[in-house]
Coordinates of C-alpha atoms and ligand atoms in Angstrom, one line a residue:
Chain A
M1057 CA 156.2 36.4 -56.2
K1058 CA 159.9 36.0 -55.7
E1059 CA 161.6 33.9 -58.4
Y1060 CA 164.7 31.7 -58.2
S1061 CA 166.6 29.2 -60.2
F1062 CA 166.4 25.9 -58.4
F1063 CA 168.8 22.9 -58.1
P1064 CA 166.9 20.1 -56.4
G1065 CA 169.7 17.5 -56.3
C1066 CA 169.5 13.8 -56.7
S1067 CA 168.0 13.0 -53.4
S1068 CA 165.0 15.3 -54.1
E1069 CA 164.1 13.5 -57.3
H1070 CA 160.7 11.9 -57.5
N1071 CA 160.7 8.7 -55.4
A1072 CA 164.2 9.4 -54.1
S1073 CA 165.3 9.5 -50.4
A1074 CA 164.4 13.2 -49.8
A1075 CA 161.1 13.2 -51.7
N1076 CA 159.5 14.2 -48.4
M1077 CA 161.7 17.3 -48.2
E1078 CA 161.0 18.1 -51.8
T1079 CA 157.3 17.9 -51.4
S1080 CA 157.2 19.9 -48.2
V1081 CA 159.5 22.5 -49.6
R1082 CA 157.3 22.9 -52.6
S1083 CA 154.3 23.4 -50.4
L1084 CA 156.1 25.9 -48.2
C1085 CA 157.3 27.9 -51.1
K1086 CA 153.8 28.1 -52.5
M1087 CA 152.6 29.4 -49.2
L1088 CA 155.3 32.1 -49.0
A1089 CA 155.0 33.1 -52.7
I1090 CA 158.4 31.8 -53.7
Q1091 CA 158.8 30.4 -57.2
L1092 CA 161.5 27.8 -57.7
N1093 CA 162.3 27.2 -61.4
E1094 CA 164.1 23.9 -61.7
I1095 CA 167.2 24.0 -63.9
E1096 CA 166.4 21.9 -66.9
D1097 CA 168.7 18.8 -67.4
W1098 CA 170.8 19.5 -64.3
N1099 CA 173.5 17.0 -63.2
C1100 CA 174.7 15.8 -59.8
C1101 CA 176.9 18.3 -58.0
G1102 CA 179.3 15.6 -56.9
A1103 CA 178.6 16.1 -53.2
S1104 CA 181.5 16.0 -50.7
I1105 CA 182.8 12.6 -51.6
G1106 CA 183.1 13.5 -55.3
Y1107 CA 186.7 14.3 -54.5
A1108 CA 187.8 10.6 -54.6
G1109 CA 186.8 10.0 -58.2
G1110 CA 186.6 13.5 -59.5
G1111 CA 189.7 15.3 -58.3
V1112 CA 189.5 19.1 -58.7
I1113 CA 188.6 20.0 -62.3
P1114 CA 186.1 17.2 -63.1
R1115 CA 184.4 17.7 -59.7
L1116 CA 184.1 21.5 -60.1
S1117 CA 182.9 21.1 -63.7
L1118 CA 179.9 19.4 -62.3
S1119 CA 178.5 22.4 -60.6
A1120 CA 179.9 24.7 -63.3
R1121 CA 177.7 23.0 -65.8
N1122 CA 174.7 23.6 -63.7
F1123 CA 175.7 27.3 -63.3
A1124 CA 176.0 27.6 -67.1
L1125 CA 172.6 26.0 -67.6
S1126 CA 171.1 28.2 -64.9
K1127 CA 172.4 31.3 -66.6
Q1128 CA 171.2 30.2 -70.0
Q1129 CA 167.7 29.4 -68.7
Q1130 CA 167.2 31.8 -65.8
G1131 CA 169.6 34.7 -66.4
D1132 CA 171.1 36.2 -63.3
K1133 CA 168.6 34.8 -60.8
D1134 CA 170.1 33.4 -57.6
L1135 CA 170.5 29.7 -57.7
V1136 CA 168.9 28.0 -54.7
A1137 CA 169.5 24.5 -53.2
T1138 CA 167.7 22.6 -50.5
C1139 CA 170.3 19.9 -49.8
A1140 CA 173.2 20.8 -47.6
A1141 CA 175.7 18.8 -49.7
C1142 CA 174.4 20.4 -52.9
W1143 CA 174.6 23.9 -51.5
L1144 CA 178.1 23.3 -50.1
S1145 CA 179.5 22.0 -53.4
M1146 CA 177.9 24.8 -55.3
R1147 CA 179.3 27.4 -52.9
E1148 CA 182.7 25.9 -53.0
T1149 CA 182.7 25.8 -56.8
S1150 CA 181.5 29.4 -57.2
E1151 CA 184.2 30.6 -54.7
R1152 CA 187.0 28.7 -56.4
L1153 CA 185.9 29.9 -59.9
A1154 CA 185.8 33.5 -58.6
H1155 CA 189.2 33.4 -56.9
E1156 CA 191.3 31.0 -58.9
P1157 CA 191.6 32.1 -62.6
E1158 CA 193.5 29.0 -63.5
V1159 CA 190.8 26.7 -62.2
K1160 CA 188.2 28.8 -64.0
A1161 CA 190.0 28.7 -67.3
K1162 CA 190.3 24.9 -67.1
V1163 CA 186.7 24.4 -66.1
N1164 CA 185.7 26.5 -69.0
L1165 CA 187.8 24.4 -71.4
A1166 CA 185.9 21.4 -70.1
L1167 CA 182.5 23.2 -70.4
K1168 CA 183.3 24.1 -74.0
E1169 CA 183.4 20.5 -75.0
G1170 CA 179.8 20.3 -73.9
G1171 CA 178.9 23.5 -75.8
L1172 CA 178.7 25.6 -72.6
T1173 CA 180.6 28.5 -70.9
Y1174 CA 180.4 30.1 -67.5
D1175 CA 181.8 33.5 -66.7
G1176 CA 180.6 33.7 -63.1
G1177 CA 178.1 36.0 -61.6
I1178 CA 175.4 33.6 -60.2
K1179 CA 174.9 33.7 -56.5
T1180 CA 174.3 30.3 -54.9
R1181 CA 172.1 30.1 -51.8
H1182 CA 170.5 27.7 -49.5
L1183 CA 166.7 27.9 -49.3
V1184 CA 167.0 28.7 -45.6
E1185 CA 169.0 31.8 -46.5
V1186 CA 166.2 32.8 -48.9
L1187 CA 163.6 32.3 -46.1
I1188 CA 165.5 34.3 -43.6
E1189 CA 167.0 37.1 -45.8
D1190 CA 164.4 37.5 -48.5
V1191 CA 161.1 36.5 -46.8
G1192 CA 162.1 37.5 -43.3
W1193 CA 161.3 36.3 -39.8
D1194 CA 158.2 38.5 -39.4
T1195 CA 156.5 37.3 -42.6
M1196 CA 157.4 33.7 -41.8
K1197 CA 155.8 34.0 -38.4
A1198 CA 152.7 35.9 -39.6
K1199 CA 151.7 33.0 -41.7
V1200 CA 151.2 30.6 -38.8
T1201 CA 147.5 29.7 -38.3
K1202 CA 147.9 26.4 -36.4
P1203 CA 150.7 26.8 -33.9
L1204 CA 152.4 23.5 -33.0
S1205 CA 151.9 24.2 -29.3
G1206 CA 153.4 21.7 -26.9
L1207 CA 155.6 20.1 -29.5
K1208 CA 159.2 19.6 -28.2
A1209 CA 161.7 19.5 -31.0
A1210 CA 165.5 19.0 -31.0
G1211 CA 166.9 21.3 -33.7
Y1212 CA 169.6 19.4 -35.5
V1213 CA 171.7 21.6 -37.8
G1214 CA 174.4 19.1 -38.5
C1215 CA 177.5 20.1 -40.4
Q1216 CA 177.1 21.1 -43.9
T1217 CA 174.3 23.6 -43.6
N1218 CA 176.5 25.2 -41.0
R1219 CA 180.1 24.8 -41.9
P1220 CA 182.2 26.1 -43.5
F1221 CA 179.9 28.8 -44.8
G1222 CA 177.2 29.3 -42.2
V1223 CA 173.7 30.8 -42.4
A1224 CA 172.5 34.2 -41.4
G1225 CA 175.8 35.2 -39.7
D1226 CA 175.2 32.6 -37.0
S1227 CA 178.2 31.0 -35.1
F1228 CA 179.5 27.6 -36.2
E1229 CA 179.4 26.2 -32.6
N1230 CA 175.9 27.3 -31.6
P1231 CA 173.8 28.5 -34.6
Q1232 CA 170.4 29.9 -33.7
Y1233 CA 168.4 30.0 -36.9
L1234 CA 167.0 26.5 -36.8
D1235 CA 165.7 27.0 -33.2
R1236 CA 164.2 30.2 -34.3
M1237 CA 162.4 28.5 -37.2
I1238 CA 161.1 25.8 -34.8
A1239 CA 159.9 28.5 -32.3
L1240 CA 158.1 30.5 -35.0
T1241 CA 155.8 27.4 -35.6
G1242 CA 154.8 27.5 -32.0
A1243 CA 156.8 24.5 -31.0
T1244 CA 159.6 24.5 -28.4
A1245 CA 163.2 24.0 -29.4
I1246 CA 164.8 22.1 -26.5
P1247 CA 168.4 22.8 -25.6
F1248 CA 170.3 20.3 -27.7
A1249 CA 174.0 19.7 -27.1
K1250 CA 174.4 17.7 -30.3
K1251 CA 173.0 20.4 -32.5
V1252 CA 176.1 20.6 -34.7
A1253 CA 177.6 17.2 -34.2
C1254 CA 178.3 15.1 -37.3
C1255 CA 176.1 12.2 -38.3
G1256 CA 178.8 10.5 -40.3
G1257 CA 177.5 11.8 -43.7
A1258 CA 178.3 9.6 -46.6
L1259 CA 180.4 7.4 -44.4
M1260 CA 177.2 5.8 -43.3
F1261 CA 177.6 3.7 -46.4
S1262 CA 181.2 2.7 -45.9
E1263 CA 181.7 2.8 -42.2
Q1264 CA 178.3 1.9 -41.0
E1265 CA 178.9 0.8 -37.4
K1266 CA 181.1 3.8 -36.6
S1267 CA 178.6 6.2 -38.2
C1268 CA 175.8 4.5 -36.2
Q1269 CA 177.7 5.3 -33.0
L1270 CA 177.6 9.0 -34.0
T1271 CA 173.9 8.9 -34.8
R1272 CA 173.1 6.9 -31.7
D1273 CA 174.7 9.7 -29.5
I1274 CA 172.8 12.4 -31.4
I1275 CA 169.4 10.6 -31.0
Q1276 CA 170.1 9.7 -27.4
C1277 CA 170.8 13.3 -26.6
A1278 CA 167.5 14.4 -28.1
V1279 CA 165.6 11.7 -26.4
D1280 CA 167.3 12.5 -23.0
G1281 CA 166.2 16.1 -23.5
G1282 CA 162.6 15.1 -23.9
A1283 CA 162.2 15.7 -27.6
D1284 CA 159.2 14.5 -29.5
C1285 CA 161.0 14.7 -32.7
I1286 CA 164.3 15.8 -34.3
V1287 CA 164.1 18.6 -36.8
T1288 CA 166.8 19.2 -39.5
P1289 CA 167.4 21.1 -42.7
C1290 CA 169.6 18.4 -44.3
P1291 CA 168.5 15.3 -46.3
V1292 CA 171.7 13.4 -45.4
C1293 CA 171.2 14.0 -41.7
Q1294 CA 167.5 13.1 -42.0
L1295 CA 168.3 9.8 -43.8
N1296 CA 171.1 8.9 -41.4
L1297 CA 169.0 9.5 -38.3
E1298 CA 165.8 8.1 -39.5
V1299 CA 166.5 5.0 -41.6
Y1300 CA 169.2 3.5 -39.4
Q1301 CA 167.2 3.6 -36.2
G1302 CA 166.4 -0.1 -36.5
K1303 CA 170.1 -0.9 -37.1
I1304 CA 171.1 1.3 -34.1
N1305 CA 168.6 -0.4 -31.9
Q1306 CA 170.0 -3.7 -33.0
L1307 CA 173.6 -2.7 -32.4
F1308 CA 173.3 -0.9 -29.2
G1309 CA 170.2 -2.3 -27.5
T1310 CA 168.3 1.0 -27.6
S1311 CA 164.7 1.3 -28.5
F1312 CA 164.6 4.5 -30.5
N1313 CA 161.5 5.3 -32.5
I1314 CA 161.7 9.1 -32.9
P1315 CA 160.4 10.9 -36.0
I1316 CA 163.1 12.9 -37.9
L1317 CA 161.4 15.8 -39.7
Y1318 CA 162.4 18.7 -41.9
Y1319 CA 161.9 22.3 -40.8
S1320 CA 159.7 22.7 -43.9
Q1321 CA 157.3 20.0 -42.7
L1322 CA 156.8 21.8 -39.4
M1323 CA 156.3 25.1 -41.1
V1324 CA 153.8 23.7 -43.6
L1325 CA 151.7 22.2 -40.8
S1326 CA 151.7 25.3 -38.8
Y1327 CA 150.6 27.3 -41.9
G1328 CA 147.5 25.1 -42.0
G1329 CA 148.8 22.7 -44.7
S1330 CA 147.6 19.1 -44.9
W1331 CA 149.4 15.9 -43.9
T1332 CA 150.3 15.3 -47.5
D1333 CA 151.3 18.9 -48.2
A1334 CA 153.9 18.3 -45.5
A1335 CA 154.7 14.9 -46.9
L1336 CA 154.3 13.4 -43.5
H1337 CA 152.9 10.2 -45.1
Q1338 CA 156.4 9.6 -46.5
Q1339 CA 158.2 9.2 -43.2
V1340 CA 159.9 5.8 -42.4
V1341 CA 159.5 6.3 -38.6
P1342 CA 155.8 7.4 -38.5
A1343 CA 155.3 11.0 -37.3
D1344 CA 152.2 10.1 -35.2
V1345 CA 153.1 12.9 -32.7
M1346 CA 152.2 15.4 -35.4
K1347 CA 148.7 14.0 -36.0
K1348 CA 147.1 16.3 -33.4
F1349 CA 148.2 19.3 -35.5
V1350 CA 146.2 18.6 -38.7
Chain B
M1407 CA 214.4 12.6 -37.3
T1408 CA 216.0 13.9 -40.5
Y1409 CA 213.7 15.9 -42.7
D1410 CA 213.6 14.9 -46.4
L1411 CA 211.5 17.5 -48.2
T1412 CA 211.1 15.5 -51.4
F1413 CA 207.7 14.2 -50.5
A1414 CA 206.5 17.4 -49.0
K1415 CA 207.4 19.2 -52.2
E1416 CA 205.6 16.6 -54.2
V1417 CA 202.5 17.1 -52.1
Y1418 CA 202.7 20.9 -52.2
K1419 CA 202.8 20.6 -56.0
N1420 CA 200.4 17.8 -56.9
S1421 CA 197.9 17.3 -54.1
E1422 CA 194.8 19.5 -53.9
E1423 CA 195.6 22.4 -51.5
G1424 CA 198.7 20.5 -50.3
H1425 CA 200.8 23.6 -50.2
W1426 CA 198.9 24.7 -47.1
I1427 CA 200.6 22.1 -45.1
K1428 CA 203.6 24.4 -44.8
M1429 CA 201.5 26.7 -42.6
C1430 CA 200.4 24.1 -40.0
M1431 CA 201.7 24.9 -36.5
Q1432 CA 200.9 21.5 -35.0
C1433 CA 198.5 22.8 -32.4
G1434 CA 196.2 19.8 -32.7
V1435 CA 192.8 21.6 -32.8
C1436 CA 192.0 19.6 -36.0
A1437 CA 192.9 16.3 -34.2
G1438 CA 190.4 17.2 -31.5
S1439 CA 187.6 17.9 -34.0
C1440 CA 187.3 14.7 -36.1
P1441 CA 184.1 12.9 -35.3
L1442 CA 185.5 9.5 -36.1
G1443 CA 188.8 10.3 -34.4
F1444 CA 187.1 9.9 -31.0
L1445 CA 186.0 6.5 -32.0
G1446 CA 189.5 5.4 -32.8
A1447 CA 189.0 5.3 -36.5
W1448 CA 192.0 7.5 -37.2
K1449 CA 195.4 6.0 -36.5
Y1450 CA 197.0 9.4 -37.3
S1451 CA 195.1 12.6 -36.9
P1452 CA 195.2 15.3 -39.6
R1453 CA 197.9 17.1 -37.5
Q1454 CA 200.1 14.0 -37.5
I1455 CA 199.5 13.3 -41.2
F1456 CA 200.7 16.8 -42.0
Q1457 CA 203.8 16.4 -39.9
M1458 CA 204.4 13.0 -41.6
V1459 CA 204.2 14.7 -45.0
R1460 CA 206.9 17.1 -43.8
A1461 CA 208.9 14.3 -42.4
G1462 CA 208.9 12.6 -45.8
L1463 CA 207.0 9.5 -44.8
R1464 CA 205.6 8.9 -48.3
D1465 CA 204.5 5.3 -48.0
E1466 CA 203.0 5.7 -44.5
V1467 CA 200.9 8.6 -45.5
L1468 CA 199.7 7.4 -48.9
T1469 CA 198.8 3.9 -47.8
S1470 CA 197.1 5.2 -44.7
S1471 CA 193.4 4.5 -44.2
D1472 CA 193.1 7.7 -42.2
M1473 CA 192.3 10.2 -44.9
W1474 CA 189.3 8.0 -45.8
M1475 CA 187.8 8.4 -42.4
C1476 CA 187.0 12.1 -43.1
T1477 CA 183.3 12.6 -42.9
S1478 CA 183.5 16.1 -44.5
C1479 CA 182.1 17.7 -41.3
Y1480 CA 184.2 20.8 -41.8
N1481 CA 184.8 21.1 -38.0
C1482 CA 188.5 21.4 -38.5
I1483 CA 188.3 24.1 -41.2
V1484 CA 186.3 26.5 -39.1
R1485 CA 188.5 26.0 -36.0
C1486 CA 192.1 25.9 -37.4
P1487 CA 193.8 29.0 -36.0
R1488 CA 196.0 29.1 -39.2
N1489 CA 192.9 28.9 -41.5
L1490 CA 194.2 25.8 -43.3
P1491 CA 191.5 24.3 -45.6
I1492 CA 192.0 21.0 -43.7
T1493 CA 189.0 19.1 -45.1
H1494 CA 190.2 19.8 -48.7
I1495 CA 193.8 18.9 -47.9
I1496 CA 192.7 15.6 -46.4
H1497 CA 190.5 14.9 -49.4
G1498 CA 193.4 15.9 -51.7
L1499 CA 195.8 13.5 -50.0
A1500 CA 193.2 10.7 -50.2
R1501 CA 192.7 11.4 -53.9
Y1502 CA 196.4 11.6 -54.5
A1503 CA 197.0 8.3 -52.7
S1504 CA 194.3 6.8 -55.0
V1505 CA 195.9 8.3 -58.2
Q1506 CA 199.3 7.1 -57.2
G1507 CA 197.9 3.6 -56.7
K1508 CA 198.9 3.6 -53.1
A1509 CA 195.4 3.5 -51.5
D1510 CA 194.0 0.1 -50.9
P1511 CA 191.3 -0.4 -53.6
K1512 CA 189.2 -2.3 -51.0
Q1513 CA 189.3 0.5 -48.3
P1514 CA 185.6 0.9 -47.9
T1515 CA 185.3 4.6 -48.3
H1516 CA 187.8 4.6 -51.1
Q1517 CA 185.8 2.0 -52.9
F1518 CA 182.4 3.5 -52.3
A1519 CA 183.4 7.1 -53.1
K1520 CA 185.4 6.3 -56.2
D1521 CA 184.1 3.1 -57.8
I1522 CA 180.5 3.3 -56.8
F1523 CA 179.4 6.9 -56.1
W1524 CA 181.5 8.7 -58.7
E1525 CA 180.9 6.0 -61.3
N1526 CA 177.2 6.3 -60.7
I1527 CA 177.4 10.0 -61.5
V1528 CA 179.5 9.4 -64.6
A1529 CA 177.1 6.7 -65.9
T1530 CA 174.0 8.9 -66.1
G1531 CA 174.8 12.4 -64.9
R1532 CA 172.9 12.0 -61.7
V1533 CA 173.0 9.7 -58.7
G1534 CA 170.4 6.9 -59.0
E1535 CA 170.0 5.8 -55.4
A1536 CA 168.6 2.3 -56.2
A1537 CA 171.5 1.5 -58.5
L1538 CA 173.9 3.0 -56.0
T1539 CA 172.5 0.8 -53.2
M1540 CA 172.6 -2.3 -55.3
K1541 CA 176.2 -1.8 -56.3
L1542 CA 177.1 -1.1 -52.7
Y1543 CA 175.5 -4.4 -51.6
F1544 CA 177.0 -6.5 -54.3
K1545 CA 180.5 -5.1 -54.4
D1546 CA 181.8 -8.2 -52.6
G1547 CA 179.8 -10.7 -54.6
I1548 CA 176.4 -12.1 -54.7
G1549 CA 176.4 -14.0 -51.5
E1550 CA 177.6 -11.0 -49.5
G1551 CA 175.2 -8.8 -51.3
I1552 CA 172.2 -11.0 -50.4
K1553 CA 173.4 -11.0 -46.8
Q1554 CA 173.8 -7.3 -46.6
G1555 CA 170.5 -6.8 -48.5
L1556 CA 168.7 -9.0 -45.9
E1557 CA 170.3 -7.1 -43.0
M1558 CA 169.1 -3.8 -44.4
K1559 CA 165.8 -5.2 -45.7
D1560 CA 163.6 -3.5 -43.0
S1561 CA 165.1 0.0 -43.8
A1562 CA 164.8 -0.7 -47.5
L1563 CA 161.2 -1.8 -47.1
G1564 CA 160.5 1.3 -45.0
M1565 CA 161.9 3.5 -47.8
L1566 CA 159.9 1.7 -50.4
K1567 CA 156.7 2.0 -48.4
A1568 CA 157.4 5.7 -47.9
K1569 CA 157.9 6.1 -51.7
R1570 CA 161.4 7.3 -51.2
L1571 CA 163.1 4.5 -53.1
K1572 CA 162.2 3.2 -56.5
P1573 CA 164.0 0.0 -57.3
L1574 CA 163.1 -0.3 -61.0
P1575 CA 163.7 0.9 -63.6
F1576 CA 167.0 2.6 -62.8
R1577 CA 167.1 6.2 -63.8
G1578 CA 168.2 6.9 -67.4
K1579 CA 170.8 9.4 -68.6
I1580 CA 170.3 13.1 -68.5
K1581 CA 169.3 14.6 -71.9
G1582 CA 172.5 16.4 -72.4
Y1583 CA 174.6 13.3 -71.5
P1584 CA 176.9 13.4 -74.6
G1585 CA 177.9 17.0 -73.8
F1586 CA 178.2 16.1 -70.1
K1587 CA 180.5 13.1 -70.9
A1588 CA 182.6 15.3 -73.3
M1589 CA 183.0 17.9 -70.5
L1590 CA 184.2 15.2 -68.1
N1591 CA 186.6 13.7 -70.5
K1592 CA 188.2 17.1 -71.1
A1593 CA 188.2 17.8 -67.4
F1594 CA 190.0 14.6 -66.7
E1595 CA 192.6 15.2 -69.4
L1596 CA 193.4 18.6 -67.7
E1597 CA 193.4 17.0 -64.3
N1598 CA 195.7 14.2 -65.2
K1599 CA 198.2 16.6 -66.5
K1600 CA 198.3 18.3 -63.1
E1601 CA 198.3 15.0 -61.1
G1602 CA 201.3 13.8 -63.2
K1603 CA 199.4 10.8 -64.6
A1604 CA 199.3 11.5 -68.3
Ligands
SF4_446 S1 174.9 16.0 -53.2 FE1 173.6 14.4 -53.2 S2 171.7 15.2 -53.5 FE2 173.1 16.8 -54.0 S3 173.2 16.5 -56.2 FE3 174.7 15.4 -55.4 S4 174.2 13.3 -54.9 FE4 172.8 14.6 -55.4
SF4_447 S1 175.9 16.2 -39.9 FE1 175.3 15.0 -41.5 S2 175.1 16.2 -43.3 FE2 176.4 17.1 -41.9 S3 178.4 16.5 -42.7 FE3 177.9 15.5 -40.8 S4 177.4 14.3 -42.1 FE4 177.0 15.8 -43.3
SF4_448 S1 194.4 23.0 -36.5 FE1 195.5 23.9 -38.2 S2 197.4 24.6 -37.3 FE2 196.5 23.2 -35.8 S3 197.4 21.2 -36.2 FE3 195.5 21.3 -37.3 S4 196.1 22.1 -39.4 FE4 197.8 22.4 -38.0
SF4_449 S1 186.3 17.5 -42.1 FE1 187.4 15.6 -42.0 S2 189.4 16.0 -41.2 FE2 188.1 17.8 -40.7 S3 187.3 17.4 -38.6 FE3 185.8 16.6 -40.1 S4 186.4 14.4 -40.4 FE4 188.1 15.5 -39.5

């Protein structure tokens, strides 16, 4: 059993928008003997748009508090996130604390008011990195008992799981890891030109029509390529591509109805997990195309 | 054009990562990388904004809606040949414009990011998506809220059905909230000194 400290993030809370990711990730980790210990009483990481209200020190204090709690509760264990935005803001915070002594000193003055301190030393990682680097491709592949043969998936990496830090030494313009994860389940990763295009992120809330133009292009590209589903590691991408399909159809006269799944859902099914283990009952666009694999 | 470096110096000193603007060689790679730039959302690209900072166009920069069109996609950062942390410079300028009272409070991303999203975090320690959505709908009053709510009702119902949205009760505060709040108060005190507010 490999043990990690775990930061689920707001969208992975019970009954929150990425509850399907959370459930399928939990199932996946159980199958791969990964134990995720949730940090007790964690707070939001501030995401990328935290800059507007939070500036530098308040924004970075958010993740620093989680680091301090993680260290208190879990010692030096690596801190793992599943949400791209959470991972990114944690990575950014740990790099700035490590390289900017003045920032670190100020953040610690703030932490002290809450009875905490953080001296550095915790490694922040994305679950995908844990899977690739600690579990390994061979083990991940060996677990497959029900290959998803014939399923055509567009692997949508999006931005923040990819830039600016990257996963597994992949390139920013054409990362391979997600396609490899799709392929190990027995499905086919179709060539997908919009693999790393932006879905609009948090601007889906404030600039909805413009963001819908971005997501329309992404979905259209997958549909044109013959995809049965789009697969992503990111809860923001998942939400933006899935929930707004109705709106996109209404705005642009399209008739999209394509399931947007997490890599973890594919893997759980291919490992012989059930429909509910994979949280496929929690899709907004029904994942009927997956029914033949349970 | 005459160059007045007063504003540039102000940005280098007070705006997050602003000093990097000195290093920009105006190649335009960032301008070609913005997802919403292609949709005409940006009047001035990051490249132009940086040159406007150096040209001393204080009001034009700080009142611009452009910085708020950043989706945080990090395309520019990984492509800039001079390694400027462009995303953070743009975020920094947006924040600085807000702090200086120059950014339009009704600019949609400004309003959402600062008054709705950030305040949602500050209120409980975590983002409560239901409360967030309600505030977003009702930011322009009840009538507009109902209209928006109705427009999005199919997606909201879909999320409810999928048990990925829980309307009530809104989530409560995290347990360590008093310490969390004390931390943020101190952090803002330190931040305000740097931003020249306090
Ligand atoms: S980035 Fe999103 S999911 Fe991650 S903690 Fe913050 S609000 Fe929550
Ligand atoms: S693809 Fe989606 S998640 Fe990635 S930044 Fe663009 S917005 Fe973010
Ligand atoms: S890519 Fe870098 S150097 Fe080129 S214009 Fe943009 S900021 Fe300047
Ligand atoms: S991070 Fe912001 S500024 Fe950079 S390319 Fe993306 S939208 Fe443009």
